[in-house]
Structures are given as C-alpha cells and as structure tokens.
Tab-separated table of C-alpha atoms and ligand atoms in Angstrom:
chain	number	residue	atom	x	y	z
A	1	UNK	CA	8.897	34.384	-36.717
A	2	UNK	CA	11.533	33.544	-34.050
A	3	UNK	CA	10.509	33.011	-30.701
A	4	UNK	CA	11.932	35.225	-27.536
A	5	UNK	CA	13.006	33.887	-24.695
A	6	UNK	CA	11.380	36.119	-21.755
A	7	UNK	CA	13.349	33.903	-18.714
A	8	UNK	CA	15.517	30.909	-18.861
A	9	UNK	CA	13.218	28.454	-20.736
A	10	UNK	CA	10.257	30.995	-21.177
A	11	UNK	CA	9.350	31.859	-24.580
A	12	UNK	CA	6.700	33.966	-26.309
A	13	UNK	CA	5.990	31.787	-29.098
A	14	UNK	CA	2.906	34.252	-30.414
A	15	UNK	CA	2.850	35.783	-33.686
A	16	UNK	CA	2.461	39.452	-35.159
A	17	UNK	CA	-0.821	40.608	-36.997
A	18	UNK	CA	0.967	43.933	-38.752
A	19	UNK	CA	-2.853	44.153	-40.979
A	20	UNK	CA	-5.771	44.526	-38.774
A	21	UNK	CA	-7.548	47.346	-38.981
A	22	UNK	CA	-10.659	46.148	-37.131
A	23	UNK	CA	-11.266	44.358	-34.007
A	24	UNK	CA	-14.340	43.312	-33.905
A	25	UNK	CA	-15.379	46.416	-34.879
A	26	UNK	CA	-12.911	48.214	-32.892
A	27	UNK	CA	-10.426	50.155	-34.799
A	28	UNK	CA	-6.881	49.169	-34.482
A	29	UNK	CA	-4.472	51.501	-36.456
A	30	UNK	CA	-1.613	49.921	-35.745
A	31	UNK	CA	-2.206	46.273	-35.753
A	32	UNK	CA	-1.670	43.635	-32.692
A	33	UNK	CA	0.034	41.052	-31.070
A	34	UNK	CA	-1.677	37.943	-30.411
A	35	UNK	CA	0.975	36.490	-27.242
A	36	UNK	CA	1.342	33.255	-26.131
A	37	UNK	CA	4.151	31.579	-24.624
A	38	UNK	CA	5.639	28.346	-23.760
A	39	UNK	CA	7.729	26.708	-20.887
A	40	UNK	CA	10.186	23.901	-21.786
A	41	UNK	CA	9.923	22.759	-18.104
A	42	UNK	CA	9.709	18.467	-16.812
A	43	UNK	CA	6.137	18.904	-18.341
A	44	UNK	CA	6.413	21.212	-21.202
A	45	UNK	CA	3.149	24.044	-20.456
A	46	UNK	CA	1.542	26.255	-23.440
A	47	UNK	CA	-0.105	29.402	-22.061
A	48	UNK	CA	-3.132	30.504	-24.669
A	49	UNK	CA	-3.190	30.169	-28.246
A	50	UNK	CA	-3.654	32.350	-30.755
A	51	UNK	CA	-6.035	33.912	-33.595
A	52	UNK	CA	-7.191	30.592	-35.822
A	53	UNK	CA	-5.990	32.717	-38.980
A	54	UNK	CA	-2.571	32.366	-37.137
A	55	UNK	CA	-2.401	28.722	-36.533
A	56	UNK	CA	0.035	27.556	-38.233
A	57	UNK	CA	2.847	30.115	-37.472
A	58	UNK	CA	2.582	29.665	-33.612
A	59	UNK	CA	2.575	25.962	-34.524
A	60	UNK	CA	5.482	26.708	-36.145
A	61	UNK	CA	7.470	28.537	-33.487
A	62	UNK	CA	6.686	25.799	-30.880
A	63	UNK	CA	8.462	23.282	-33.601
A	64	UNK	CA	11.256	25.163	-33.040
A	65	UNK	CA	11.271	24.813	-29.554
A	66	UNK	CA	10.083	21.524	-29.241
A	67	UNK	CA	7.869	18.612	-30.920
A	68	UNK	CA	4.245	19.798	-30.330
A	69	UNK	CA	3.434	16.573	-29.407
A	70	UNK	CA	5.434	17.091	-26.247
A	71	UNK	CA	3.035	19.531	-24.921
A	72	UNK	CA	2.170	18.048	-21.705
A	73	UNK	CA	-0.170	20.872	-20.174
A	74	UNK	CA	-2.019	23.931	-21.443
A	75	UNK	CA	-3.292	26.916	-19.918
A	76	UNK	CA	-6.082	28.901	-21.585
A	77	UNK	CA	-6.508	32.182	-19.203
A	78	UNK	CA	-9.518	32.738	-21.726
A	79	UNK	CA	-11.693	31.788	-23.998
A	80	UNK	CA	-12.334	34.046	-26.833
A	81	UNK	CA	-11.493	33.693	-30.082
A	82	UNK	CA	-8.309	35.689	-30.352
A	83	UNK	CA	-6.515	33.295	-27.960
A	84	UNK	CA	-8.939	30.455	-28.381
A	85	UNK	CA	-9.390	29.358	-31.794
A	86	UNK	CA	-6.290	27.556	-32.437
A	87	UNK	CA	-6.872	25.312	-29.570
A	88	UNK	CA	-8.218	22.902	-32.202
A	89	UNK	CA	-5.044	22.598	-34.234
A	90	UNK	CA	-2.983	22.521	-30.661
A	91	UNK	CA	-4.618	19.739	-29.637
A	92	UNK	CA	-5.021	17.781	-32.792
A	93	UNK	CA	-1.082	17.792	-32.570
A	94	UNK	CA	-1.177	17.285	-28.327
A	95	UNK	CA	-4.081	14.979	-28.024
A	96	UNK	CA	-2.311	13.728	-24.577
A	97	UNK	CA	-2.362	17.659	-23.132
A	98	UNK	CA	-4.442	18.266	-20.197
A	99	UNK	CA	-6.103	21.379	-20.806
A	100	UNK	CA	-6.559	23.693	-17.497
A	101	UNK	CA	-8.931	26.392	-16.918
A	102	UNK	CA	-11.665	28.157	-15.324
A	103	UNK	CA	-14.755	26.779	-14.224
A	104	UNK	CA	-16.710	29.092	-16.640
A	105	UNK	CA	-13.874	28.707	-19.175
A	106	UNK	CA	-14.926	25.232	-19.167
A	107	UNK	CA	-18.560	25.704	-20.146
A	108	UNK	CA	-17.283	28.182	-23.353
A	109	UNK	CA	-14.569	26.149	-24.291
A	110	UNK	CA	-17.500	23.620	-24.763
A	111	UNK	CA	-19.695	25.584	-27.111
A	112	UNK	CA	-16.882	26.277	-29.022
A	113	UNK	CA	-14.911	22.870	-29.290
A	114	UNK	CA	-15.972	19.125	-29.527
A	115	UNK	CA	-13.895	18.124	-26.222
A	116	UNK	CA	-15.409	15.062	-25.380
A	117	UNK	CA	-11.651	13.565	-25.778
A	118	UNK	CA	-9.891	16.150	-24.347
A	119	UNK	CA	-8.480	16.181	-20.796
A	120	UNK	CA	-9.757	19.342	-18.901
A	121	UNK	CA	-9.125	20.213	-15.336
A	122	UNK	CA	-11.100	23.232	-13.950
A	123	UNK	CA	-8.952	25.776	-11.574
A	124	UNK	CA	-9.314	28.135	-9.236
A	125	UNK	CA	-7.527	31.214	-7.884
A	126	UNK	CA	-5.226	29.497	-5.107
A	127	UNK	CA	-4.903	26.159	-7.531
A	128	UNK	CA	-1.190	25.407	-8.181
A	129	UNK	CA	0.154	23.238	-10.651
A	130	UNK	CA	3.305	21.592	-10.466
A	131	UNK	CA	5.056	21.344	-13.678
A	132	UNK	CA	8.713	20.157	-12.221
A	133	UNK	CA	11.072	22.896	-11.578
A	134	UNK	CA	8.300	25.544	-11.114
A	135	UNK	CA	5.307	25.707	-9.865
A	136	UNK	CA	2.092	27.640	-11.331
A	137	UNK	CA	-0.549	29.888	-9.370
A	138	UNK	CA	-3.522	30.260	-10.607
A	139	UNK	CA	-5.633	33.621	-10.351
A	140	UNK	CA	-9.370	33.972	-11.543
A	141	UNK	CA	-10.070	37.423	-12.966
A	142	UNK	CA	-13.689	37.144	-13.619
A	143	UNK	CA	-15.182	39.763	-16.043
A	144	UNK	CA	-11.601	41.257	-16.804
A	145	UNK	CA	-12.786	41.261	-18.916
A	146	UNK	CA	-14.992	38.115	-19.749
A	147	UNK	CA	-15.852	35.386	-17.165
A	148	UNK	CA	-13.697	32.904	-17.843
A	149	UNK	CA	-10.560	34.877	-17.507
A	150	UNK	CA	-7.715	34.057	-15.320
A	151	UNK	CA	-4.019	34.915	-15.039
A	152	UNK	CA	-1.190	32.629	-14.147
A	153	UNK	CA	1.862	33.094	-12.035
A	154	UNK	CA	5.241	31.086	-12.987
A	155	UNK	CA	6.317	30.980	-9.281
A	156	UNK	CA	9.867	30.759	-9.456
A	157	UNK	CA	10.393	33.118	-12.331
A	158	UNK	CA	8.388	35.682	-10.794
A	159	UNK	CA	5.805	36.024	-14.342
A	160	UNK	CA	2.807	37.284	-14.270
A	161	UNK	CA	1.316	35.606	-17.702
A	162	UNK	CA	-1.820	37.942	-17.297
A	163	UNK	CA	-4.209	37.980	-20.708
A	164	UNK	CA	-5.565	40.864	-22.185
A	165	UNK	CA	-5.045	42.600	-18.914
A	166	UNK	CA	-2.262	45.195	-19.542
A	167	UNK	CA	-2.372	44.397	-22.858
A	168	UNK	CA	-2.249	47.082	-26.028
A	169	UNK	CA	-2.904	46.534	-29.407
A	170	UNK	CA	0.026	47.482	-30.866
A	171	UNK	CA	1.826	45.285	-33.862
A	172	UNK	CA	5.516	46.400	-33.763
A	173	UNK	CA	9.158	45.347	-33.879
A	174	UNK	CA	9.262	45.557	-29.998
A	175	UNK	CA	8.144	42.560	-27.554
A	176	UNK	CA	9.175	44.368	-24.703
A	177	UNK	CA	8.649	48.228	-22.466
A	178	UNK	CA	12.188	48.971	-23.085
A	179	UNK	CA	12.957	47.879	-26.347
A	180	UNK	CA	9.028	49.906	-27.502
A	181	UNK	CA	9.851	53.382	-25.659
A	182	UNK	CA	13.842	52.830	-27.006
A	183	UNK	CA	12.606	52.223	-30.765
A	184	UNK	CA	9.043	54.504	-30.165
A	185	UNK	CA	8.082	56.883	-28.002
A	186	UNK	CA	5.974	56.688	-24.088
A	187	UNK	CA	3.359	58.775	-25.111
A	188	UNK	CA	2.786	56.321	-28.016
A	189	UNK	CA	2.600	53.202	-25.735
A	190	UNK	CA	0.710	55.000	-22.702
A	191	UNK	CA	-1.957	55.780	-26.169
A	192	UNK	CA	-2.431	52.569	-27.112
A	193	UNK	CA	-2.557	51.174	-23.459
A	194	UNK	CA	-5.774	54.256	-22.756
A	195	UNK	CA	-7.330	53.177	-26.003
A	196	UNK	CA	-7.334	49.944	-25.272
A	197	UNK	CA	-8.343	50.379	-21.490
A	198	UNK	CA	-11.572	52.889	-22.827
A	199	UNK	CA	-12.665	50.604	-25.369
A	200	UNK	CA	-12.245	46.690	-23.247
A	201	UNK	CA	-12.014	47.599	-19.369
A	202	UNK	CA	-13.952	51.192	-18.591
A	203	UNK	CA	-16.512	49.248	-17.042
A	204	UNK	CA	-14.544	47.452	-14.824
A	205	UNK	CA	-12.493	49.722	-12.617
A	206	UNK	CA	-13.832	48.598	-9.303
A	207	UNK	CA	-12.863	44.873	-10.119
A	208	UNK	CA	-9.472	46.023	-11.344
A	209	UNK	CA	-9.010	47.928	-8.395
A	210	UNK	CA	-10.191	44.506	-5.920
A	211	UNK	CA	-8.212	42.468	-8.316
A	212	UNK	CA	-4.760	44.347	-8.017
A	213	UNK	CA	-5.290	44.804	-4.213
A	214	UNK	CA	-5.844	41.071	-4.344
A	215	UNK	CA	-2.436	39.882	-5.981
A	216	UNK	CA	-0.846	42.668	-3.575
A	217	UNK	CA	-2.013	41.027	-0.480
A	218	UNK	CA	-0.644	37.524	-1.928
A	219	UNK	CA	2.674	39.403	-1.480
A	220	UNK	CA	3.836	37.535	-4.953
A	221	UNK	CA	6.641	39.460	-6.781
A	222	UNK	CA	6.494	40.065	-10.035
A	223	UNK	CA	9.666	40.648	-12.440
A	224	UNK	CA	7.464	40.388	-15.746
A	225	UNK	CA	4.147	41.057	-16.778
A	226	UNK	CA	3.684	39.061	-19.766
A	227	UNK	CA	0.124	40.048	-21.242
A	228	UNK	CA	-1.788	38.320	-24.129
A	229	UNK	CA	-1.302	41.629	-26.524
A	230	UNK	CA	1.164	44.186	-27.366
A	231	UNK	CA	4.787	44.635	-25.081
A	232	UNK	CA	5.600	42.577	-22.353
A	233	UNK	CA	6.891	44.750	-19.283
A	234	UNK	CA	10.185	43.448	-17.941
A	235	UNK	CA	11.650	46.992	-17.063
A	236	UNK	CA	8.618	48.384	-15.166
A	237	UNK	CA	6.037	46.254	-14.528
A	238	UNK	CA	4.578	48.617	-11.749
A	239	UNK	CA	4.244	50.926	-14.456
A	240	UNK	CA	1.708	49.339	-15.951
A	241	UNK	CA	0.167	48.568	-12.875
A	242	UNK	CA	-0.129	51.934	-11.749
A	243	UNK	CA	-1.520	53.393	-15.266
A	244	UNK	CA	-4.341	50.776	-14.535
A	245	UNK	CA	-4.670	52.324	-11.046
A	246	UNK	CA	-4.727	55.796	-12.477
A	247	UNK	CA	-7.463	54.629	-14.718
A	248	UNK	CA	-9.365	52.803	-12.276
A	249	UNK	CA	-9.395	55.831	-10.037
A	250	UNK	CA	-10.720	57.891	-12.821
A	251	UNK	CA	-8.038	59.738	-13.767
A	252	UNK	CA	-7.858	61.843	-16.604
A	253	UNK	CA	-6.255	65.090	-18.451
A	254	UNK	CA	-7.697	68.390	-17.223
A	255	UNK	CA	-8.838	68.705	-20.908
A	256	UNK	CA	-12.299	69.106	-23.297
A	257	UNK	CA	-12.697	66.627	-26.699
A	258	UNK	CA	-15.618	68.156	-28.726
A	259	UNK	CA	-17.115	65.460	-30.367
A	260	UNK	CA	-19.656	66.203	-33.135
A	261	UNK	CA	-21.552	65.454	-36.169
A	262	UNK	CA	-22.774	67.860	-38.858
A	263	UNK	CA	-25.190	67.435	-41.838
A	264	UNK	CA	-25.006	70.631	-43.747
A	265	UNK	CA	-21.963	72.189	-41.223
A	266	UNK	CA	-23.753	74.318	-38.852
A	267	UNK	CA	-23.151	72.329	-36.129
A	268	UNK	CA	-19.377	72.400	-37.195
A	269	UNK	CA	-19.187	75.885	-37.409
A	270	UNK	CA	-20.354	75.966	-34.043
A	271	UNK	CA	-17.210	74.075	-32.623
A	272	UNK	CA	-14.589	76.589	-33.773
A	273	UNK	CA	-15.706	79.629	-31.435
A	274	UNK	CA	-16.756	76.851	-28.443
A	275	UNK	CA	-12.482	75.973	-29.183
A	276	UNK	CA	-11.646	78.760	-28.695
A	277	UNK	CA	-13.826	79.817	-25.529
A	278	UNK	CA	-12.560	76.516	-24.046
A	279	UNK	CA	-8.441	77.648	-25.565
A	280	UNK	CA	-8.688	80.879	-23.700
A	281	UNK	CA	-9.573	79.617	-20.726
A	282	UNK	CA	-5.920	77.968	-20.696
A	283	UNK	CA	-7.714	74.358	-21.254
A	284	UNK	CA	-6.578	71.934	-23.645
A	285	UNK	CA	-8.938	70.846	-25.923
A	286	UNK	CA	-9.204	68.313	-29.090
A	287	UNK	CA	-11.983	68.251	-32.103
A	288	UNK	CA	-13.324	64.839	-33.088
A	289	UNK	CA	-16.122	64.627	-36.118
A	290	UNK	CA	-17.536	61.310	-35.891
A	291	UNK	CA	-17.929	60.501	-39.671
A	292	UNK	CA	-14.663	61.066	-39.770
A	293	UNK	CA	-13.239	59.090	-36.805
A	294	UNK	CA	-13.445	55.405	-35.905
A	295	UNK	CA	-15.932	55.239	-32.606
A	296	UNK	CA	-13.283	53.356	-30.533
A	297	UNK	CA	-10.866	56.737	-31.097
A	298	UNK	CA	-13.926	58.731	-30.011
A	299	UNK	CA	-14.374	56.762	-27.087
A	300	UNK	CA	-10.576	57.124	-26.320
A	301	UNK	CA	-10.542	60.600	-26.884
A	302	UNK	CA	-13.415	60.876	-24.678
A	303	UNK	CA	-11.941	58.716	-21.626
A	304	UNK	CA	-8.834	60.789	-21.491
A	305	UNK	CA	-10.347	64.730	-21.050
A	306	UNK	CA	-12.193	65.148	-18.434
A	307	UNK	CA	-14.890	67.305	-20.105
A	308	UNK	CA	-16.837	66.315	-23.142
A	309	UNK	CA	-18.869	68.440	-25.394
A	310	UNK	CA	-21.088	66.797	-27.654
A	311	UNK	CA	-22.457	68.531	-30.540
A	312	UNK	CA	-25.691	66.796	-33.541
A	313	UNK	CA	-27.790	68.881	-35.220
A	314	UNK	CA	-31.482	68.017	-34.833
A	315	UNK	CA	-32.852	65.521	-37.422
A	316	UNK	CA	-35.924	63.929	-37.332
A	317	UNK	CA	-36.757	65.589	-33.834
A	318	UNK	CA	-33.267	63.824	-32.223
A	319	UNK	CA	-29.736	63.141	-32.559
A	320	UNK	CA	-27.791	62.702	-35.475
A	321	UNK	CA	-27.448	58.712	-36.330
A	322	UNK	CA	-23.916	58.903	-35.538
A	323	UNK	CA	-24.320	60.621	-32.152
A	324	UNK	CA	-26.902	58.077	-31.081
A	325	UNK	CA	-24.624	55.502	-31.776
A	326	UNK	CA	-21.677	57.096	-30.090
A	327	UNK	CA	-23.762	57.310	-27.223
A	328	UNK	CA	-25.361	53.799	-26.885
A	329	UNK	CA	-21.338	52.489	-27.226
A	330	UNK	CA	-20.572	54.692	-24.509
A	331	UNK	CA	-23.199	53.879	-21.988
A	332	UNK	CA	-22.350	50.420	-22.872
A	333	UNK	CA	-18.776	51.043	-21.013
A	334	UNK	CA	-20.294	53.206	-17.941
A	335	UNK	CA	-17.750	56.072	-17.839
A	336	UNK	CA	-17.368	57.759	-14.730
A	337	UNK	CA	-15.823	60.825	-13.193
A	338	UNK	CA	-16.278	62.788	-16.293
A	339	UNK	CA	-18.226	66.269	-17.031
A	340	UNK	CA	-20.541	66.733	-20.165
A	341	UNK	CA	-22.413	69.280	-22.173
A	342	UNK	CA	-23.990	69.721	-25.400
A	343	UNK	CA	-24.564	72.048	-28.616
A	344	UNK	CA	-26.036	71.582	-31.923
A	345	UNK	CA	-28.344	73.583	-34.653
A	346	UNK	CA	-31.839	72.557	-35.636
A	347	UNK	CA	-33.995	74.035	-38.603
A	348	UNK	CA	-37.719	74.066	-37.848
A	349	UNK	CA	-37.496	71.974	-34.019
A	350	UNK	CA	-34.966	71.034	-31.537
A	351	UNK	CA	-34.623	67.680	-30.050
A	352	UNK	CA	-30.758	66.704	-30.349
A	353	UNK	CA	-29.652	69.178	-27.506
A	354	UNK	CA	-32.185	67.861	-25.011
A	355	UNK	CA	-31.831	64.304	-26.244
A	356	UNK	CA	-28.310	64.310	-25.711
A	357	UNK	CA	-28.685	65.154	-22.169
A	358	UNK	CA	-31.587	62.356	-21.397
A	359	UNK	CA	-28.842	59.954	-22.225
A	360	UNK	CA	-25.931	61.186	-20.778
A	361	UNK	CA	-27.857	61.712	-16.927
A	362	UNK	CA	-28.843	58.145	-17.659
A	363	UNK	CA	-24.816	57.176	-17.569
A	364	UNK	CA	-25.118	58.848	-14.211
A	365	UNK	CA	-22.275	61.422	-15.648
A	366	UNK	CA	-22.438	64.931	-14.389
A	367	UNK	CA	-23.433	67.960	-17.001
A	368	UNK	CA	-23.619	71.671	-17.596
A	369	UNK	CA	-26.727	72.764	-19.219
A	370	UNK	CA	-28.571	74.483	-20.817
A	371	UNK	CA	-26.434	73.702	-23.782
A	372	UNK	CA	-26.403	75.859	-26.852
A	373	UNK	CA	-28.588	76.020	-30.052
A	374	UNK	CA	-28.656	77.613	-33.055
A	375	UNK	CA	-31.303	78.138	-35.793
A	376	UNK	CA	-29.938	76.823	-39.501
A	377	UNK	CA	-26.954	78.852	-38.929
A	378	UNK	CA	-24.435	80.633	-36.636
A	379	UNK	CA	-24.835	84.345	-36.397
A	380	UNK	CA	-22.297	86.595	-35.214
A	381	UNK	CA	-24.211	87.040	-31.707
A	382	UNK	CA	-24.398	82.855	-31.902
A	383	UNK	CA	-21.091	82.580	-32.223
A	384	UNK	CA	-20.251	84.985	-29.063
A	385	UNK	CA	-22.842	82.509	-27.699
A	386	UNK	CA	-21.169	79.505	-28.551
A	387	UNK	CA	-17.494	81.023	-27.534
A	388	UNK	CA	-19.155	81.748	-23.884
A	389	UNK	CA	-20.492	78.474	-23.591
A	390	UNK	CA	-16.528	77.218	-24.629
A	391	UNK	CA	-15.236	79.197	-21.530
A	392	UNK	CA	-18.170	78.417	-18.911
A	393	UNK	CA	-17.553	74.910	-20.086
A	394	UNK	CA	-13.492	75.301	-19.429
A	395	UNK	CA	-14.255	76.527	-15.979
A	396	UNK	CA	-16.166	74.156	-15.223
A	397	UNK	CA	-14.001	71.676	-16.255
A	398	UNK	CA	-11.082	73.062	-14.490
A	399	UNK	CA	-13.373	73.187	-10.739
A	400	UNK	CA	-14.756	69.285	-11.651
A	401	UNK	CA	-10.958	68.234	-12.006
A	402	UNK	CA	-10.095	69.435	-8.375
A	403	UNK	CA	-12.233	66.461	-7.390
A	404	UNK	CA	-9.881	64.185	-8.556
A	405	UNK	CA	-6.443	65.512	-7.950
B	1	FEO	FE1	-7.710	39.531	-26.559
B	1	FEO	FE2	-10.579	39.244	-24.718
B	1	FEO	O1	-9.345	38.837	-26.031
C-alpha cells in the first residue's frame, strides 16, 4: 500500500480492510480503514497503530518512509484493539520509543501488553510535546468514545489527528472528503458517517457537544481532520464538525422507519396499510424486517427518522426474540429526541404491544399509544385500522419535528 502524504512530512501510513463484514458484531458493508499516520519530524512521531491482523503492512509502509527503528515517539489516542494491537510488533521494532498517552490509557494499555520495558509518559489535555519543528497538543476526549481516548493537534500544520471521532467505516479508493464525494457520492459518505455515529457515539451527544465547544474556545485552527477510520477531511473539515453538531442536537429526517418482525406474516401484513397511512400523510417512510437486516442498520435507520414504529407479534406472552434484542441494543445507546409507537398480532394473548412500550418509556423516549393489534390475521376493517394508525402516527410525527427545527 503506498503511503499519502496529508502535509509536508505527514503521512497516513494505515492500511485498507476491503473484507470485514463484522465489527464486533456491528455490520460493516463496506469494509474500513484502520488510519494511522506518521511525522518524519527531529523526533520521528507514530500516531496509533493498527488492527494486529494488519501488522505487518503498516510496518511495511513506515519502511518506506523510514527505518522503524527510528521511531522516536508514539501516540496512542486509544486503546482498543483496532488501533492497539499492533503496538506489540511497533515496539518490538522501536524498543527506544516513548509511548504517550492518557492516564486511563495507561492502565488498559497494561492489561493488554507486558510494558514493564517500555517508556510511557501519561498526558493530559493542555500537555504539549515538542517534537522539533512542531509542536503537539494534547486533548483528552474521555468516553468518546472509551476512556482512554484523546486527540492530538500537530500545531503548526493545523491537524487535528482525532481517533474514531469523525470517523466512518468505509474501505474505499478515497483517503480524503474530496477525492470520496468526487469518486462517490455525499449522501453515501453522510450514510456511513450516521451509521457509524448511531451505532459508537448516540450516547454521547452532550460530551460531544462540551468537547467541540472546548477545542472552539482554544481558538486552534484546524486545516485537517485526520480521524482513525474512513476519509480524512482536508476540504471541509467544519463539515464534519457540524454533522456531529446536527447529531448531537438531535437532529433527524422528518421521517417514520417501521421496524418489525413476523413469525407466520401477520405482523408483516400489518406494515403495508400502516405505509401507506404514514405515505399519505406526505411523510417519508422506510420498512426494516429485522431477520432480514443487520441490527446496526436497524439502529441507523432508526437514528435518522424521527418516528419509529415497532411492530412483534406476541410469542410466549412478549416480544418477538428479535425485537427484544433490538430493543436492549437500543437502550444500550440512549436515543433521544425521537417519537415511538407500536403494532403487532397475537393468537390466543397479547403481550408484545404493551411490552414494547414498557421498554421504550424506560429509554425516556416519547410515544403514541394505544398501538394496534390484531387477532391471527388482518381483516379488512384491521387493515383500515392499521392505515389510521399510519396517518395519526405521520401527524404526529410531523408536530414532534417542530420541536426541533
Ligand atoms: Fe476504532 Fe474505538 O476503535
């Protein structure tokens, strides 16, 4: 792989992972990058590593550059494994490098790695680190989105080296914003950046919020944003910046995603007339069947529309399986600023319906009940049922999203 040279003596040494599919369990349809870069600088500095199955190529692409053992200083910005777990080979070949990092970094690092002979220096936000023409800031981002995280500014090239914040998992030709909305599209990129932000940082708005107002008020300028996955914004940082904003502030589409299961499609049957209640009321709205869809997609489906309509049928007196499970990832992530409502069909008791709603107040999230049910299977007069229940829903919907405009 050939290295790219962000600024004069900046590289991205990282490598491309075109094959995975899953992310710890998160589905990733098209790939990632795992990004790390180097400076050639008095004291030649490694930002991050890279997945341990990828060892050897980003060893590889610093030889290029440089003779590994050179490395005079690395920065791990955080700890787990996707930027971690080469740290091993690194240092095998850098035994000399003083390793900096967070406080709490430290103490993972240490469950991870035998560093008893490696040189580590804890930092904190404020630290700077000389490395001979430039100078490094340091800036702790605790719990975006682990802990340990930090982000580092190159001073006098004006980079923001920033971890998985503002990252995407996208594997692609493009390292940069231009070059991926030249070769690919926006609304491709500003996909992968909302799936990425509903499935890792939901939970954290507020501190994203703090955090950005906090590098504001440092008053530092930044001419790249150079994240630990996906592009690397050259052309419009703030772009990125302000999506997170967006997303922090709970913004979303003025739109409905049904999400359902079915066991013998009765509950399925009752999405198409809730459709087209919701379609007739002028609202867009998307269908997602969650044997059929990767959780993480439901969850992004579900963070972008602001109204969700969650449909089981009723087994075992409560949810379907796959709803429960939908629902205990989702709480995980606290959503906010969203609207919800339920449907489903039961044979000889309810239970999904009502058990749906239990969970959802417990997110805190707002609803429109009483939801609709149906006996085995949608009559006519159920249907018209179901289609109101589509359009109260879609006006709803429509009145909620006024909040936030
Ligand atoms: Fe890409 Fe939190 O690791």
């Amino acid at each position: 792989m050939k290295t790219i040279e962000i600024k004069p003596d900046v590289y991205w040494v990282g490598v491309i992972d075109w094959a995975i599919r899953d992310f710890h369990g998160y589905v990733t349809p098209n790939g990632t990058t795992y990004n790390n870069y180097l400076i050639l600088d008095e004291q030649i500095t490694l930002f991050d590593t890279v997945k341990h199955d990828f060892s050897e190529v980003t060893i590889e692409n610093i030889k290029s550059l440089t003779d590994p053992s050179k490395i005079k200083n690395i920065v791990i910005n955080h700890i787990e494994n996707d930027h971690l777990s080469s740290i091993g080979d690194i240092m095998h070949l850098a035994p000399d490098a003083t390793i900096y990092i967070t406080d709490r970094g430290r103490k993972g690092l240490e469950r991870f790695f035998d560093t008893s002979k490696w040189d580590i220096k804890v930092v904190k936000t404020g630290d700077t680190l000389n490395i001979g023409r430039r100078n490094l800031l340091f800036l702790e981002t605790p719990m975006l989105h682990w802990p340990d995280s930090m982000m580092t500014y190159i001073k006098e090239d004006k980079v923001l080296i920033s971890q998985d914040a503002f990252g995407q998992h996208y594997a692609s030709s493009a390292r940069f914003d231009d070059e991926f909305i030249t070769c690919f599209s926006i609304t491709e990129l500003e996909d992968a950046i909302k799936d990425y932000y509903a499935n890792i940082l939901m939970p954290f708005g507020t501190l994203i919020k703090n955090k950005i107002a906090e590098v504001q008020k440092l008053g530092i300028e930044i001419d790249i944003i150079a994240p630990d996955h996906g592009i690397i914004w050259r052309k419009d940082p703030s772009k990125i910046i302000n999506m997170y904003l967006d997303m922090a502030n709970g913004k979303a589409d003025p739109g409905v995603v049904i999400i359902y299961d079915t066991m013998w499609h009765s509950t399925e049957q009752m999405t198409v007339p809730i459709m087209q209640g919701i379609k007739d009321e002028g609202v867009n709205v998307k269908v997602v069947k969650l044997r059929a869809s990767p959780i993480s997609f439901a969850v992004k489906e579900f963070w972008k529309a602001r109204g969700c309509l969650i449909g089981s049928p009723t087994l075992n007196n409560s949810m379907f399986p796959t709803v429960a499970e939908f629902l205990a990832y989702l709480k995980g992530l606290r959503p906010k600023n969203r609207i919800v409502g339920s449907f489903g069909s039961y044979g000889w008791s309810g239970g999904a319906v009502k058990n749906i709603y239990e969970e959802v107040k417990k997110m805190g999230l707002e609803t429109m009940e009483p939801g609709v049910q149906v006996l085995y299977r949608p009559s006519d007069e159920d249907k018209k049922q179901c289609y109101e229940f589509g359009a109260e829903f879609a006006r709803k919907v429509k009145e909620y999203h006024t909040k936030f405009e």
